[in-house]
Amino acid sequence: MDYLLYFFIINCFTFLMYANDKHQACYGKMRWPEIVLIIFALIGGAFGALMAMLLFRHKTEKPLFKIAVPIFLIIHCVVLFIMGYPADILPDINL
């Protein structure tokens, strides 16, 4: 269950980063580098990133964000789904 706490915290932090970046953009101040925003979406904050993108209409026209963030969210959902089930329920995959 520690992974759920991790995903909660990283998504809250990522949401706040995107909100802060939008605020800074409106006032012409120093902003988060795009690579940092993408990395935080990648390491678990995709839901927070997507919610901030939609709520604040921020980075929604950038192809990298438009494509990468939803893909990261799908990957995170699959990972959470797999982590949420005991090993004996999942099919045994022999490679």
PDB file of C-alpha atoms in Angstrom:
ATOM      1  CA  MET A   1       0.000   0.000   0.000  1.00  0.00           C
ATOM      2  CA  ASP A   2       3.013   2.301   0.201  1.00  0.00           C
ATOM      3  CA  TYR A   3       2.852   2.690  -3.568  1.00  0.00           C
ATOM      4  CA  LEU A   4      -0.628   4.253  -3.263  1.00  0.00           C
ATOM      5  CA  LEU A   5       0.745   6.863  -0.884  1.00  0.00           C
ATOM      6  CA  TYR A   6       3.608   7.483  -3.319  1.00  0.00           C
ATOM      7  CA  PHE A   7       1.195   7.980  -6.235  1.00  0.00           C
ATOM      8  CA  PHE A   8      -1.001  10.291  -4.145  1.00  0.00           C
ATOM      9  CA  ILE A   9       1.918  12.484  -3.071  1.00  0.00           C
ATOM     10  CA  ILE A  10       3.622  12.625  -6.484  1.00  0.00           C
ATOM     11  CA  ASN A  11       0.329  13.498  -8.205  1.00  0.00           C
ATOM     12  CA  CYS A  12      -0.453  16.278  -5.723  1.00  0.00           C
ATOM     13  CA  PHE A  13       3.049  17.692  -6.124  1.00  0.00           C
ATOM     14  CA  THR A  14       2.925  17.444  -9.929  1.00  0.00           C
ATOM     15  CA  PHE A  15      -0.471  19.170  -9.998  1.00  0.00           C
ATOM     16  CA  LEU A  16       0.953  22.014  -7.909  1.00  0.00           C
ATOM     17  CA  MET A  17       4.019  22.252 -10.182  1.00  0.00           C
ATOM     18  CA  TYR A  18       1.854  22.618 -13.291  1.00  0.00           C
ATOM     19  CA  ALA A  19      -0.400  25.142 -11.507  1.00  0.00           C
ATOM     20  CA  ASN A  20       2.648  27.140 -10.409  1.00  0.00           C
ATOM     21  CA  ASP A  21       4.103  27.007 -13.909  1.00  0.00           C
ATOM     22  CA  LYS A  22       0.852  28.395 -15.360  1.00  0.00           C
ATOM     23  CA  HIS A  23       0.787  31.135 -12.715  1.00  0.00           C
ATOM     24  CA  GLN A  24       4.406  32.045 -13.447  1.00  0.00           C
ATOM     25  CA  ALA A  25       3.667  32.079 -17.193  1.00  0.00           C
ATOM     26  CA  CYS A  26       0.815  34.553 -16.692  1.00  0.00           C
ATOM     27  CA  TYR A  27       3.136  36.953 -14.893  1.00  0.00           C
ATOM     28  CA  GLY A  28       6.215  36.429 -17.062  1.00  0.00           C
ATOM     29  CA  LYS A  29       8.288  35.008 -14.214  1.00  0.00           C
ATOM     30  CA  MET A  30      10.771  32.131 -13.983  1.00  0.00           C
ATOM     31  CA  ARG A  31       9.082  28.823 -14.868  1.00  0.00           C
ATOM     32  CA  TRP A  32       9.648  25.111 -14.461  1.00  0.00           C
ATOM     33  CA  PRO A  33      11.632  23.644 -17.386  1.00  0.00           C
ATOM     34  CA  GLU A  34       9.414  21.487 -19.612  1.00  0.00           C
ATOM     35  CA  ILE A  35      11.667  18.465 -19.109  1.00  0.00           C
ATOM     36  CA  VAL A  36      11.083  18.660 -15.336  1.00  0.00           C
ATOM     37  CA  LEU A  37       7.306  18.759 -15.841  1.00  0.00           C
ATOM     38  CA  ILE A  38       7.495  15.737 -18.153  1.00  0.00           C
ATOM     39  CA  ILE A  39       9.777  13.812 -15.774  1.00  0.00           C
ATOM     40  CA  PHE A  40       7.370  14.328 -12.879  1.00  0.00           C
ATOM     41  CA  ALA A  41       4.507  13.086 -15.052  1.00  0.00           C
ATOM     42  CA  LEU A  42       6.630  10.076 -16.008  1.00  0.00           C
ATOM     43  CA  ILE A  43       7.637   9.074 -12.470  1.00  0.00           C
ATOM     44  CA  GLY A  44       4.059   8.836 -11.284  1.00  0.00           C
ATOM     45  CA  GLY A  45       2.416  12.237 -11.539  1.00  0.00           C
ATOM     46  CA  ALA A  46       0.581  11.792 -14.833  1.00  0.00           C
ATOM     47  CA  PHE A  47      -2.890  12.068 -13.287  1.00  0.00           C
ATOM     48  CA  GLY A  48      -1.987  15.308 -11.501  1.00  0.00           C
ATOM     49  CA  ALA A  49      -0.349  16.628 -14.667  1.00  0.00           C
ATOM     50  CA  LEU A  50      -3.376  15.824 -16.822  1.00  0.00           C
ATOM     51  CA  MET A  51      -5.819  17.336 -14.323  1.00  0.00           C
ATOM     52  CA  ALA A  52      -3.754  20.547 -14.138  1.00  0.00           C
ATOM     53  CA  MET A  53      -3.425  20.663 -17.924  1.00  0.00           C
ATOM     54  CA  LEU A  54      -7.199  20.451 -18.323  1.00  0.00           C
ATOM     55  CA  LEU A  55      -8.143  22.684 -15.390  1.00  0.00           C
ATOM     56  CA  PHE A  56      -5.667  25.479 -16.148  1.00  0.00           C
ATOM     57  CA  ARG A  57      -5.516  24.928 -19.933  1.00  0.00           C
ATOM     58  CA  HIS A  58      -1.757  24.693 -19.613  1.00  0.00           C
ATOM     59  CA  LYS A  59       0.560  22.873 -22.054  1.00  0.00           C
ATOM     60  CA  THR A  60      -2.447  21.495 -23.918  1.00  0.00           C
ATOM     61  CA  GLU A  61      -1.193  22.678 -27.307  1.00  0.00           C
ATOM     62  CA  LYS A  62       2.298  21.209 -26.915  1.00  0.00           C
ATOM     63  CA  PRO A  63       2.476  17.877 -28.797  1.00  0.00           C
ATOM     64  CA  LEU A  64       4.903  16.356 -26.283  1.00  0.00           C
ATOM     65  CA  PHE A  65       2.521  16.990 -23.391  1.00  0.00           C
ATOM     66  CA  LYS A  66      -0.596  16.127 -25.399  1.00  0.00           C
ATOM     67  CA  ILE A  67       0.799  12.705 -26.253  1.00  0.00           C
ATOM     68  CA  ALA A  68       3.153  11.773 -23.416  1.00  0.00           C
ATOM     69  CA  VAL A  69       1.025  12.620 -20.367  1.00  0.00           C
ATOM     70  CA  PRO A  70      -1.987  10.443 -21.370  1.00  0.00           C
ATOM     71  CA  ILE A  71       0.384   7.588 -22.304  1.00  0.00           C
ATOM     72  CA  PHE A  72       2.089   7.877 -18.915  1.00  0.00           C
ATOM     73  CA  LEU A  73      -1.333   7.831 -17.226  1.00  0.00           C
ATOM     74  CA  ILE A  74      -2.311   4.619 -19.021  1.00  0.00           C
ATOM     75  CA  ILE A  75       0.994   3.016 -18.007  1.00  0.00           C
ATOM     76  CA  HIS A  76       0.492   4.091 -14.380  1.00  0.00           C
ATOM     77  CA  CYS A  77      -3.043   2.674 -14.344  1.00  0.00           C
ATOM     78  CA  VAL A  78      -1.766  -0.666 -15.653  1.00  0.00           C
ATOM     79  CA  VAL A  79       1.012  -0.695 -13.042  1.00  0.00           C
ATOM     80  CA  LEU A  80      -1.438   0.117 -10.233  1.00  0.00           C
ATOM     81  CA  PHE A  81      -3.822  -2.575 -11.486  1.00  0.00           C
ATOM     82  CA  ILE A  82      -1.050  -5.183 -11.516  1.00  0.00           C
ATOM     83  CA  MET A  83       0.278  -4.117  -8.111  1.00  0.00           C
ATOM     84  CA  GLY A  84      -3.206  -4.278  -6.638  1.00  0.00           C
ATOM     85  CA  TYR A  85      -3.705  -7.976  -7.314  1.00  0.00           C
ATOM     86  CA  PRO A  86      -2.052 -10.920  -5.588  1.00  0.00           C
ATOM     87  CA  ALA A  87       0.340 -12.884  -7.750  1.00  0.00           C
ATOM     88  CA  ASP A  88      -1.852 -16.017  -7.766  1.00  0.00           C
ATOM     89  CA  ILE A  89      -4.705 -14.155  -9.545  1.00  0.00           C
ATOM     90  CA  LEU A  90      -2.594 -12.861 -12.427  1.00  0.00           C
ATOM     91  CA  PRO A  91      -1.842 -15.256 -15.264  1.00  0.00           C
ATOM     92  CA  ASP A  92       1.558 -16.907 -15.232  1.00  0.00           C
ATOM     93  CA  ILE A  93       3.551 -15.533 -18.159  1.00  0.00           C
ATOM     94  CA  ASN A  94       6.578 -17.592 -19.151  1.00  0.00           C
ATOM     95  CA  LEU A  95       8.922 -15.900 -21.553  1.00  0.00           C
TER      96      LEU A  95
END
